[in-house]
Amino acid sequence: MNRRKFLSYCLKGGVSMAALTQLQLQAFQGSLSYEFDDHKALVCVFLYGGNDSLNMLVPIEGEARALYEASRQNLAVSNPLSLSPITAIDGGVGLHPSMSAIQPVFESQNLAFISGVGSLVVPTSKADYDNEAVPLPKHLFSHNDQQATWMHGREKISLNSGWGARLLERIEQGGAFVNNISLAGTNPWQTSANLTPFSLHQSGVSRINPINGTSNRATHVRDIMTRVLSQSTHPLASTYGTKVQSAITNTEAMNSAIESSIDLSSYFSDSSLSQQLHTVAKSISVRQTLNAKRQIYFVSMGGFDTHDNQLTTHPALLGALSQSLAEFNTAMSAIEASNDVTLFTMSDFGRTLTSNGDGTDHGWAGNQIVMGGAVNGGEIYGSLMTQHLDGPNDTRGGRLIPQVANEQYFSSMAQWFGLANSELVDLFPNLTNFDTHSLSFMNI
Amino acid sequence: MLKKNTLIFFFAVMLSGCGGGSSESADTQSVPESNSSDASGSSDDSGSSDDSDSNDNSGSNDNSGSNDDSAEEEPSPPDISTSVSSDTYQAGEKVSFSVNLSEQDAKTSTIEWQQLSGPTIEITTDLTVEFSIDENVSALDEHYHFIVTVTNEAGLSSQEEIKFSVIKAMSEQQSARLLHQATLGPTYDEIQTATGKSYEQWLDEQIQLPITYHSPLVENYPDRDEPSQINRIDAWWKASLNANDQLRQRVAFALSEIFVVSDLNTSLSGEPEGMAAYYDLLLEHAFANYRDLLEQVTLSPIMGVYLSHLGNEKADVERNIRPDENYAREVMQLFTIGLNELNLNGTNKLDENDEVIATYGQQEIEGFARVFTGWTFAYSARWNRPSRNYTLPMHAFDDYHSSAEKVLLNGEVIPENTNAEQSLAIALDNLFNHDNVAPFISKQLIQRLITSNPSPGYVERVAAVFNDNGDGIRGDLAATVKAIYLDNEARGLETPLAHFGKIKEPLLKTVQFWRVYNTKSLTNRYFTWNLPTTYGQGPLQSPSVFNFFRPDFQPGELVDTELLAPELQIANDAALIGIVNTHYADLVWRVAERHDELNENSLYLYMQDDHELINMNGLSAVLDKYDILFFAGNMSEEMRQALIDMDEFFATRDSYQRISNLVYLISISPEFTLQQ
């Protein structure tokens, strides 16, 4: 769908031209025209609370190990699972032992890590940080602000939007609700002036009882409901009415597509993340019925704000995460969608190398996971940072300055998704401050 | 207590045409007061002595003038009385009061009216004052106090006072509107009972009501010796549905969305009594002082566990251990001041580059993190032997409290070697006295209770009351809450804003239906599992300390406007469909009278009253009732017609089905979903 068609869609959908501001119109005015024959999907797994992701990848021996243990003390991970990345790492690198489920996925080169990544405006050294010589992301270490920074893929501006939504709009795929699906509710990543994710129930199909079926009663109730939902002129009330009406329309459309999906339940366990990914898999399995070319999905997992009891809670979280990812990987192979689907993680921030006794506090740089057949897997990208308290990248207390901007991480996936290189900077404005605009972890 | 706007009215009375006869009854109580000498003939008796030499009145200004005159031919002060047509007036009524004096005095005296309290009245007549109270100016009751001074030719004066009140009695529609804002969802009876009372009267009565605490309602789980998480949810329903102190329950619910703790997927799910105790402290302090509330929240072991300052130790440099920063950060970001410096009206302050100004940095975080060290469960034998008492405030162990210096806000520093209790007191005072607290807390309370997009003026008026309740006290939440409800913006006086109001919280929509339809199970238990899944929210069940929705959430549909709609953050497609189904199940499937047999554990709604109403008085009677009950008298013609059309299909069926489908349609309608 090109821009003209998109605008025409908006009109048909009841969004009046007058409601589109000049600024929003500009959002569509990419210089390029996009058209896709194949299907691709990006699946974002958001780890709410700030994953202590530096503890997912730890040194095994030598000086790096010694510095790590001295820094991490009682929260240092012992018995890591040795990984053999394509590029060998001095001192070795081990995976958190509770993440054994994804070790084979890594070794089979379907999974990679992006290391030392975080929110940055420009490349930042410790001296820059100490001297306030460069602009920094606003409200570092604050949960909701840093979540927003990851999801927006740029610094706060007045009319902000998520980079997922911007990506869909830029490649002219924003018009169909099935391209923008959330299993975890409203979120900034998938939201822009024109786009709000369709929120799919975890069970996939959800009947709308009052209007289910074709009885006279159901038809009558549906007619009156439709009328009532469009009645209000109050801006908040009419927004609510519009939302309910579109929830009904889209849910019914989705129901009829997903009802015909094959049974994938045997691939997934019962955890919340597994069940969300199960529904994503079901939805991807009917991609042709949905006529979807480019889709973004959002799922989430909470509990990563491990200020206390980290030795108990964090391994459990990583174990569940790892299990769910491995299941999804298998399911994608089963429906032959592996090469078309890329799953990746985001999280508020990494955590401090220092402990507060039995937990960690809000940090900055961390590691992220990217998985799928199109990933140049079995490798660690970015910069596997030395976990060195008071070391060269430590702002204080073990909050490490990222060596890779999260926008570099995102742009690599946007490229794979189909965005032209010339438009990367339009999507991620801070890229102009960095020498390389993307990393090489996607097979493009 | 003289109001600053006290005006003094001064009239010279002329001979002709005095309409003294208009007063209906002389005030027999009035006795001429001994004249106050300094009132004689001067229009400015309010302390200014500059004019005294220009008074043509012969010197009775000093000491007691009456003694000077004693040898002369007995001039006497005018004989006066006053009359007022009523002690209390309703808004819109005509007020009339008069001073009565002899015809001779009337010819020769001057009359001075002085207003000591009440909204300023311009007095345009002399002996009789008449004016009407415009009900659209203020929701506050008005208490008037006038003094009239009559001075005769001899310079002798008499004074009388007149007192009366104007009560802003609520119409049915007005009380319905207030109760939608000020209860968890009003019943028809509550609206009828409130009608005729004034806004202030109802609020004051509510504030005075005994507190319905939740802890006593927490039962043990059936066949067990202790309660489970579902028992505190059950207690929440019982209190929310049945408590008379609805205003307090509503405000506490709002506070629970600011001072967030949650037992959703946390270890606190095993501490239902502690969770109920936490809710009780919100109830207890809902109309108390914010400083005390902040202290109780901070010392709550539930909060201590939730934000991990319970058991938080001073730094141990050798082990790279430093104090936990969790509570330090969130108490500032979420419970007191927020991230950015605010004006009193709630808008951001900007620096010279038009950038927002951060309220704190890492240094202050670390300072407060040190403050919140050394606290653990009450009655713990030792630091490492915690009592696990989840209901009493935490106690301090100074050995585990940081003795280092602590940097607070605005450059205040707690010196080294200050103990845990003192540090806490200083730190909480430091937070409490920050300029942001009043606008930050006031605006969020307004958003939870009244409107998503309050005008800056509204925020500022409430914040000013938070800063000073009129008696010089800061943080008086009763005064703040009253200011929120009585403000003209909340009451729709003056010119209402087009976007005024808020989307009702989905859980509270159900609370109203359950209150209205007397919802219960045969076992009298409300075991509502998975509220957060059904509604996107549940009491003390937020997914994070950032609440179910943020106060600055803007849905995509409103991105071209300045408008926020926090509650719509949880209105995603799946949740909306879930709520449509939930209302349908409640209102259509779970009506007790439509079942031959009741399952003893299931909740049922009882709709007999409306069933009788529709059978006796027909559809329009039901719609008139629902107009008040569900729309606060603002049901549009279109909505009414839609309900009539809805009923057409069911009119031939049994009347319970008719009621069910009407209320179902109401439940999902935008008009009902908007609280105005």
Tab-separated table of N, CA and C in Angstrom, chain A residues 224-330:
chain	number	residue	atom	x	y	z
A	224	ILE	N	-27.827	-1.570	17.809
A	224	ILE	CA	-27.976	-0.501	18.800
A	224	ILE	C	-26.622	-0.156	19.411
A	225	MET	N	-25.815	-1.189	19.670
A	225	MET	CA	-24.483	-0.925	20.234
A	225	MET	C	-23.668	-0.037	19.301
A	226	THR	N	-23.691	-0.385	18.025
A	226	THR	CA	-22.919	0.380	17.056
A	226	THR	C	-23.336	1.847	17.090
A	227	ARG	N	-24.640	2.054	17.197
A	227	ARG	CA	-25.152	3.421	17.249
A	227	ARG	C	-24.658	4.145	18.497
A	228	VAL	N	-24.809	3.469	19.628
A	228	VAL	CA	-24.477	4.114	20.900
A	228	VAL	C	-22.981	4.420	20.979
A	229	LEU	N	-22.169	3.527	20.443
A	229	LEU	CA	-20.716	3.705	20.564
A	229	LEU	C	-20.213	4.892	19.739
A	230	SER	N	-20.998	5.329	18.768
A	230	SER	CA	-20.528	6.452	17.964
A	230	SER	C	-21.246	7.745	18.321
A	231	GLN	N	-21.929	7.739	19.454
A	231	GLN	CA	-22.807	8.865	19.747
A	231	GLN	C	-22.146	10.069	20.386
A	232	SER	N	-21.116	9.850	21.180
A	232	SER	CA	-20.649	10.960	22.005
A	232	SER	C	-19.788	11.939	21.223
A	233	THR	N	-19.903	13.205	21.581
A	233	THR	CA	-19.038	14.217	20.972
A	233	THR	C	-17.937	14.649	21.933
A	234	HIS	N	-18.006	14.204	23.174
A	234	HIS	CA	-16.947	14.533	24.133
A	234	HIS	C	-15.662	13.826	23.705
A	235	PRO	N	-14.526	14.539	23.680
A	235	PRO	CA	-13.322	13.911	23.121
A	235	PRO	C	-12.895	12.615	23.834
A	236	LEU	N	-13.029	12.564	25.141
A	236	LEU	CA	-12.613	11.347	25.841
A	236	LEU	C	-13.632	10.226	25.627
A	237	ALA	N	-14.903	10.583	25.754
A	237	ALA	CA	-15.949	9.564	25.607
A	237	ALA	C	-15.962	9.019	24.184
A	238	SER	N	-15.774	9.900	23.195
A	238	SER	CA	-15.825	9.390	21.835
A	238	SER	C	-14.581	8.566	21.523
A	239	THR	N	-13.448	8.884	22.140
A	239	THR	CA	-12.270	8.037	21.983
A	239	THR	C	-12.553	6.639	22.521
A	240	TYR	N	-13.193	6.603	23.691
A	240	TYR	CA	-13.572	5.309	24.256
A	240	TYR	C	-14.504	4.558	23.295
A	241	GLY	N	-15.513	5.253	22.778
A	241	GLY	CA	-16.472	4.611	21.875
A	241	GLY	C	-15.791	4.071	20.627
A	242	THR	N	-14.893	4.870	20.058
A	242	THR	CA	-14.145	4.438	18.881
A	242	THR	C	-13.333	3.192	19.192
A	243	LYS	N	-12.718	3.189	20.367
A	243	LYS	CA	-11.889	2.042	20.753
A	243	LYS	C	-12.733	0.772	20.877
A	244	VAL	N	-13.887	0.874	21.503
A	244	VAL	CA	-14.711	-0.321	21.669
A	244	VAL	C	-15.172	-0.813	20.296
A	245	GLN	N	-15.596	0.142	19.464
A	245	GLN	CA	-16.091	-0.250	18.149
A	245	GLN	C	-14.991	-0.939	17.345
A	246	SER	N	-13.785	-0.366	17.364
A	246	SER	CA	-12.721	-0.983	16.576
A	246	SER	C	-12.257	-2.287	17.222
A	247	ALA	N	-12.344	-2.381	18.534
A	247	ALA	CA	-12.020	-3.653	19.195
A	247	ALA	C	-12.964	-4.751	18.704
A	248	ILE	N	-14.232	-4.401	18.577
A	248	ILE	CA	-15.219	-5.399	18.124
A	248	ILE	C	-14.931	-5.820	16.680
A	249	THR	N	-14.779	-4.833	15.824
A	249	THR	CA	-14.556	-5.135	14.404
A	249	THR	C	-13.295	-5.975	14.210
A	250	ASN	N	-12.194	-5.533	14.812
A	250	ASN	CA	-10.912	-6.215	14.601
A	250	ASN	C	-10.876	-7.587	15.268
A	251	THR	N	-11.490	-7.674	16.449
A	251	THR	CA	-11.494	-8.964	17.142
A	251	THR	C	-12.277	-9.998	16.328
A	252	GLU	N	-13.388	-9.579	15.763
A	252	GLU	CA	-14.177	-10.530	14.963
A	252	GLU	C	-13.404	-10.975	13.729
A	253	ALA	N	-12.690	-10.019	13.110
A	253	ALA	CA	-11.888	-10.374	11.934
A	253	ALA	C	-10.776	-11.352	12.327
A	254	MET	N	-10.150	-11.058	13.433
A	254	MET	CA	-9.047	-11.907	13.897
A	254	MET	C	-9.578	-13.283	14.299
A	255	ASN	N	-10.721	-13.301	14.982
A	255	ASN	CA	-11.308	-14.577	15.393
A	255	ASN	C	-11.461	-15.505	14.202
A	256	SER	N	-12.021	-14.971	13.121
A	256	SER	CA	-12.325	-15.877	12.010
A	256	SER	C	-11.043	-16.374	11.360
A	257	ALA	N	-9.972	-15.568	11.388
A	257	ALA	CA	-8.706	-16.038	10.825
A	257	ALA	C	-8.060	-17.089	11.720
A	258	ILE	N	-8.008	-16.793	13.003
A	258	ILE	CA	-7.263	-17.667	13.919
A	258	ILE	C	-7.971	-18.990	14.161
A	259	GLU	N	-9.285	-18.983	14.021
A	259	GLU	CA	-10.034	-20.237	14.201
A	259	GLU	C	-9.516	-21.330	13.268
A	260	SER	N	-8.967	-20.903	12.125
A	260	SER	CA	-8.504	-21.899	11.152
A	260	SER	C	-7.020	-22.240	11.331
A	261	SER	N	-6.392	-21.686	12.385
A	261	SER	CA	-4.959	-21.963	12.556
A	261	SER	C	-4.735	-23.390	13.041
A	262	ILE	N	-3.549	-23.908	12.725
A	262	ILE	CA	-3.251	-25.266	13.176
A	262	ILE	C	-2.920	-25.242	14.671
A	263	ASP	N	-3.051	-26.368	15.293
A	263	ASP	CA	-2.821	-26.463	16.732
A	263	ASP	C	-1.321	-26.474	17.021
A	264	LEU	N	-0.863	-25.444	17.737
A	264	LEU	CA	0.561	-25.357	18.076
A	264	LEU	C	0.789	-25.538	19.570
A	265	SER	N	-0.258	-25.945	20.288
A	265	SER	CA	-0.164	-25.927	21.755
A	265	SER	C	0.918	-26.866	22.286
A	266	SER	N	1.247	-27.898	21.527
A	266	SER	CA	2.228	-28.846	22.055
A	266	SER	C	3.626	-28.234	22.129
A	267	TYR	N	3.843	-27.134	21.442
A	267	TYR	CA	5.180	-26.521	21.470
A	267	TYR	C	5.399	-25.632	22.687
A	268	PHE	N	4.310	-25.272	23.368
A	268	PHE	CA	4.433	-24.214	24.378
A	268	PHE	C	4.052	-24.679	25.773
A	269	SER	N	4.793	-24.204	26.751
A	269	SER	CA	4.470	-24.493	28.146
A	269	SER	C	3.518	-23.425	28.684
A	270	ASP	N	3.303	-23.423	30.004
A	270	ASP	CA	2.211	-22.629	30.565
A	270	ASP	C	2.592	-21.236	31.033
A	271	SER	N	3.872	-20.886	30.989
A	271	SER	CA	4.228	-19.575	31.527
A	271	SER	C	3.536	-18.491	30.703
A	272	SER	N	3.401	-17.331	31.319
A	272	SER	CA	2.708	-16.235	30.633
A	272	SER	C	3.403	-15.893	29.324
A	273	LEU	N	4.728	-15.824	29.356
A	273	LEU	CA	5.446	-15.473	28.127
A	273	LEU	C	5.250	-16.548	27.058
A	274	SER	N	5.317	-17.818	27.472
A	274	SER	CA	5.096	-18.895	26.504
A	274	SER	C	3.711	-18.797	25.887
A	275	GLN	N	2.734	-18.473	26.706
A	275	GLN	CA	1.366	-18.391	26.187
A	275	GLN	C	1.199	-17.196	25.240
A	276	GLN	N	1.870	-16.101	25.568
A	276	GLN	CA	1.829	-14.959	24.638
A	276	GLN	C	2.484	-15.340	23.307
A	277	LEU	N	3.632	-15.989	23.399
A	277	LEU	CA	4.342	-16.361	22.167
A	277	LEU	C	3.573	-17.431	21.401
A	278	HIS	N	2.853	-18.253	22.131
A	278	HIS	CA	1.988	-19.251	21.493
A	278	HIS	C	0.959	-18.548	20.595
A	279	THR	N	0.348	-17.505	21.139
A	279	THR	CA	-0.657	-16.787	20.356
A	279	THR	C	-0.016	-16.042	19.187
A	280	VAL	N	1.187	-15.506	19.399
A	280	VAL	CA	1.922	-14.878	18.292
A	280	VAL	C	2.144	-15.922	17.195
A	281	ALA	N	2.556	-17.110	17.603
A	281	ALA	CA	2.825	-18.173	16.635
A	281	ALA	C	1.556	-18.541	15.863
A	282	LYS	N	0.433	-18.626	16.591
A	282	LYS	CA	-0.842	-18.911	15.923
A	282	LYS	C	-1.161	-17.840	14.892
A	283	SER	N	-0.970	-16.617	15.296
A	283	SER	CA	-1.286	-15.502	14.399
A	283	SER	C	-0.364	-15.516	13.175
A	284	ILE	N	0.917	-15.804	13.406
A	284	ILE	CA	1.853	-15.864	12.273
A	284	ILE	C	1.479	-17.023	11.346
A	285	SER	N	0.961	-18.083	11.931
A	285	SER	CA	0.626	-19.250	11.115
A	285	SER	C	-0.508	-18.960	10.125
A	286	VAL	N	-1.295	-17.919	10.393
A	286	VAL	CA	-2.373	-17.564	9.454
A	286	VAL	C	-2.035	-16.278	8.698
A	287	ARG	N	-0.738	-16.021	8.537
A	287	ARG	CA	-0.305	-14.766	7.900
A	287	ARG	C	-0.872	-14.600	6.503
A	288	GLN	N	-1.036	-15.747	5.790
A	288	GLN	CA	-1.569	-15.635	4.427
A	288	GLN	C	-3.047	-15.285	4.434
A	289	THR	N	-3.795	-15.932	5.353
A	289	THR	CA	-5.211	-15.580	5.494
A	289	THR	C	-5.364	-14.096	5.807
A	290	LEU	N	-4.481	-13.620	6.660
A	290	LEU	CA	-4.553	-12.213	7.069
A	290	LEU	C	-3.994	-11.282	5.998
A	291	ASN	N	-3.349	-11.875	5.003
A	291	ASN	CA	-2.704	-11.086	3.950
A	291	ASN	C	-1.724	-10.073	4.539
A	292	ALA	N	-0.972	-10.536	5.546
A	292	ALA	CA	-0.028	-9.654	6.223
A	292	ALA	C	1.353	-9.787	5.589
A	293	LYS	N	1.969	-8.645	5.274
A	293	LYS	CA	3.304	-8.651	4.676
A	293	LYS	C	4.390	-8.299	5.692
A	294	ARG	N	4.104	-7.319	6.516
A	294	ARG	CA	5.075	-6.916	7.531
A	294	ARG	C	4.330	-6.727	8.849
A	295	GLN	N	4.717	-7.527	9.839
A	295	GLN	CA	4.020	-7.459	11.123
A	295	GLN	C	4.989	-7.172	12.254
A	296	ILE	N	4.541	-6.407	13.219
A	296	ILE	CA	5.303	-6.283	14.459
A	296	ILE	C	4.423	-6.770	15.618
A	297	TYR	N	5.037	-7.519	16.498
A	297	TYR	CA	4.340	-8.089	17.662
A	297	TYR	C	5.040	-7.639	18.941
A	298	PHE	N	4.244	-7.464	19.962
A	298	PHE	CA	4.802	-7.059	21.254
A	298	PHE	C	4.317	-8.027	22.331
A	299	VAL	N	5.277	-8.638	23.049
A	299	VAL	CA	4.945	-9.461	24.214
A	299	VAL	C	5.808	-8.974	25.379
A	300	SER	N	5.477	-9.361	26.572
A	300	SER	CA	6.270	-8.842	27.687
A	300	SER	C	6.336	-9.829	28.835
A	301	MET	N	7.317	-9.567	29.665
A	301	MET	CA	7.523	-10.370	30.871
A	301	MET	C	7.947	-9.377	31.948
A	302	GLY	N	7.390	-9.507	33.143
A	302	GLY	CA	7.711	-8.565	34.208
A	302	GLY	C	8.567	-9.206	35.287
A	303	GLY	N	8.890	-8.409	36.287
A	303	GLY	CA	9.567	-8.929	37.464
A	303	GLY	C	11.068	-8.765	37.479
A	304	PHE	N	11.620	-8.043	36.482
A	304	PHE	CA	13.074	-7.956	36.381
A	304	PHE	C	13.693	-6.879	37.270
A	305	ASP	N	12.859	-6.181	38.028
A	305	ASP	CA	13.391	-5.115	38.883
A	305	ASP	C	13.911	-5.718	40.187
A	306	THR	N	14.989	-6.446	40.080
A	306	THR	CA	15.452	-7.299	41.181
A	306	THR	C	16.271	-6.527	42.207
A	307	HIS	N	15.567	-5.659	42.964
A	307	HIS	CA	16.248	-4.942	44.042
A	307	HIS	C	16.559	-5.872	45.211
A	308	ASP	N	15.833	-6.946	45.307
A	308	ASP	CA	16.143	-7.880	46.389
A	308	ASP	C	15.882	-9.316	45.948
A	309	ASN	N	16.389	-10.222	46.738
A	309	ASN	CA	16.257	-11.660	46.452
A	309	ASN	C	16.725	-12.038	45.046
A	310	GLN	N	17.702	-11.308	44.535
A	310	GLN	CA	18.105	-11.534	43.150
A	310	GLN	C	18.609	-12.953	42.928
A	311	LEU	N	19.272	-13.506	43.950
A	311	LEU	CA	19.839	-14.845	43.767
A	311	LEU	C	18.753	-15.892	43.547
A	312	THR	N	17.548	-15.619	44.031
A	312	THR	CA	16.443	-16.544	43.816
A	312	THR	C	15.632	-16.174	42.580
A	313	THR	N	15.285	-14.877	42.494
A	313	THR	CA	14.313	-14.498	41.468
A	313	THR	C	14.924	-14.416	40.074
A	314	HIS	N	16.154	-13.918	39.980
A	314	HIS	CA	16.684	-13.689	38.640
A	314	HIS	C	16.915	-14.987	37.865
A	315	PRO	N	17.505	-16.002	38.478
A	315	PRO	CA	17.633	-17.259	37.741
A	315	PRO	C	16.284	-17.813	37.278
A	316	ALA	N	15.258	-17.667	38.105
A	316	ALA	CA	13.937	-18.167	37.710
A	316	ALA	C	13.411	-17.407	36.489
A	317	LEU	N	13.616	-16.082	36.506
A	317	LEU	CA	13.156	-15.269	35.376
A	317	LEU	C	13.901	-15.644	34.094
A	318	LEU	N	15.217	-15.765	34.211
A	318	LEU	CA	16.007	-16.087	33.021
A	318	LEU	C	15.666	-17.493	32.507
A	319	GLY	N	15.381	-18.375	33.438
A	319	GLY	CA	15.007	-19.734	33.042
A	319	GLY	C	13.706	-19.739	32.251
A	320	ALA	N	12.718	-18.988	32.757
A	320	ALA	CA	11.423	-18.923	32.074
A	320	ALA	C	11.568	-18.256	30.714
A	321	LEU	N	12.337	-17.174	30.677
A	321	LEU	CA	12.566	-16.465	29.411
A	321	LEU	C	13.196	-17.397	28.390
A	322	SER	N	14.244	-18.053	28.821
A	322	SER	CA	15.001	-18.921	27.946
A	322	SER	C	14.127	-20.061	27.408
A	323	GLN	N	13.337	-20.637	28.295
A	323	GLN	CA	12.432	-21.717	27.906
A	323	GLN	C	11.447	-21.252	26.837
A	324	SER	N	10.847	-20.080	27.075
A	324	SER	CA	9.849	-19.555	26.129
A	324	SER	C	10.470	-19.275	24.771
A	325	LEU	N	11.681	-18.720	24.773
A	325	LEU	CA	12.327	-18.401	23.494
A	325	LEU	C	12.623	-19.684	22.716
A	326	ALA	N	13.119	-20.683	23.421
A	326	ALA	CA	13.436	-21.943	22.747
A	326	ALA	C	12.173	-22.561	22.153
A	327	GLU	N	11.073	-22.486	22.894
A	327	GLU	CA	9.810	-23.021	22.390
A	327	GLU	C	9.370	-22.290	21.122
A	328	PHE	N	9.498	-20.982	21.165
A	328	PHE	CA	9.082	-20.182	20.008
A	328	PHE	C	9.939	-20.523	18.790
A	329	ASN	N	11.228	-20.710	19.055
A	329	ASN	CA	12.137	-21.050	17.966
A	329	ASN	C	11.705	-22.352	17.287
A	330	THR	N	11.358	-23.336	18.102
A	330	THR	CA	10.910	-24.610	17.558
A	330	THR	C	9.606	-24.450	16.782
